[in-house]
Amino acid sequence: EIVGEIRDEFDDEEDEITEIEENKFIVSGKTDIDEIEDKLKISIEDPDEDFETIGGFILNQAGTIPEVGYSFEQYGYKFTVSEVENNRINKVEIEKKIVSEE
């Protein structure tokens, strides 16, 4: 018995990283950390932790399954959980923090 989502090359792929406005992105919780690092030009590494997706990274930061609206700032970006379903982080908003020169 096969359980779970089965995809093939003919399925429409949902974009895992979508820029909704300049310096602001919506990403799937299952997006690979390497893809996030490449797109945002940052390094998300923690040698003491084991996570491969942005959802895992946020779960690691929160220490528990976060609710919608949970956010934190790191690496010059604000990470905000925008959708949670069945204890899984589905969508994350990532916004570059612009430092104003005063």
Coordinates of C-alpha atoms in Angstrom, one line a residue:
E1 CA 0.0 0.0 0.0
I2 CA 1.3 3.4 -1.0
V3 CA 0.3 6.3 1.2
G4 CA 0.9 10.0 0.6
E5 CA 1.2 12.4 -2.3
I6 CA 2.5 11.0 -5.5
R7 CA 3.8 13.5 -8.1
D8 CA 5.1 13.1 -11.6
E9 CA 6.6 15.3 -14.3
F10 CA 3.1 16.3 -15.6
D11 CA 1.9 17.7 -12.3
D12 CA 1.9 21.5 -11.9
E13 CA 4.5 22.4 -9.4
E14 CA 3.6 25.1 -7.0
D15 CA 6.4 27.7 -6.7
E16 CA 8.1 27.1 -3.5
I17 CA 9.5 30.7 -3.3
T18 CA 7.3 33.5 -4.6
E19 CA 8.3 37.1 -4.4
I20 CA 5.1 39.0 -3.6
E21 CA 6.8 42.4 -3.5
E22 CA 10.3 43.8 -3.5
N23 CA 12.3 42.0 -0.7
K24 CA 9.2 40.1 0.5
F25 CA 8.6 36.4 -0.2
I26 CA 6.1 33.7 0.5
V27 CA 7.6 30.2 0.7
S28 CA 6.3 26.7 1.2
G29 CA 7.2 25.2 4.6
K30 CA 8.8 22.3 2.8
T31 CA 11.2 24.5 0.8
D32 CA 14.8 23.2 1.1
I33 CA 17.1 25.5 3.2
D34 CA 19.6 25.4 0.3
E35 CA 17.0 27.0 -2.0
I36 CA 16.3 29.7 0.6
E37 CA 20.0 30.4 1.0
D38 CA 20.5 30.7 -2.7
K39 CA 17.5 33.0 -3.3
L40 CA 18.1 35.3 -0.3
K41 CA 22.0 35.2 -0.4
I42 CA 22.2 34.2 3.3
S43 CA 23.6 31.2 5.2
I44 CA 21.2 29.4 7.6
E45 CA 23.4 27.0 9.4
D46 CA 23.3 25.6 12.9
P47 CA 25.9 22.8 13.5
D48 CA 24.0 21.7 16.6
E49 CA 20.6 21.2 14.9
D50 CA 19.4 19.0 12.0
F51 CA 16.8 20.6 9.7
E52 CA 16.5 20.6 5.9
T53 CA 13.5 22.8 5.3
I54 CA 12.4 26.3 6.2
G55 CA 9.6 24.7 8.2
G56 CA 12.2 22.7 10.2
F57 CA 14.3 25.8 10.7
I58 CA 11.3 27.8 12.1
L59 CA 10.2 24.8 14.3
N60 CA 13.8 24.7 15.7
Q61 CA 13.7 28.5 16.4
A62 CA 10.2 28.3 18.1
G63 CA 11.0 25.2 20.1
T64 CA 7.4 24.1 19.5
I65 CA 4.8 24.1 16.7
P66 CA 4.2 27.8 16.2
E67 CA 0.9 29.4 15.6
V68 CA 0.1 31.6 12.6
G69 CA 1.7 35.0 13.2
Y70 CA 4.7 33.7 15.1
S71 CA 7.7 35.7 13.9
F72 CA 11.4 36.4 14.6
E73 CA 14.2 38.3 13.0
Q74 CA 17.5 36.7 12.0
Y75 CA 20.1 37.1 9.2
G76 CA 18.6 40.5 8.3
Y77 CA 15.2 39.0 7.5
K78 CA 11.9 38.7 9.4
F79 CA 10.4 35.2 9.2
T80 CA 6.6 35.0 9.9
V81 CA 4.5 31.9 9.9
S82 CA 1.5 32.6 7.7
E83 CA -0.2 29.2 7.4
V84 CA -0.2 26.1 9.7
E85 CA -2.2 22.9 9.0
N86 CA -2.2 19.7 11.0
N87 CA 0.8 20.7 13.0
R88 CA 2.8 21.5 9.9
I89 CA 4.1 24.8 8.8
N90 CA 2.7 25.3 5.3
K91 CA 3.6 28.9 4.4
V92 CA 6.2 31.3 5.7
E93 CA 6.6 35.0 4.8
I94 CA 10.2 36.2 4.6
E95 CA 10.8 39.9 4.5
K96 CA 14.2 41.6 4.2
K97 CA 14.7 44.2 6.9
I98 CA 15.9 47.5 5.4
V99 CA 18.3 49.4 7.7
S100 CA 17.6 53.1 7.3
E101 CA 20.6 55.4 7.4
E102 CA 20.0 58.2 9.8

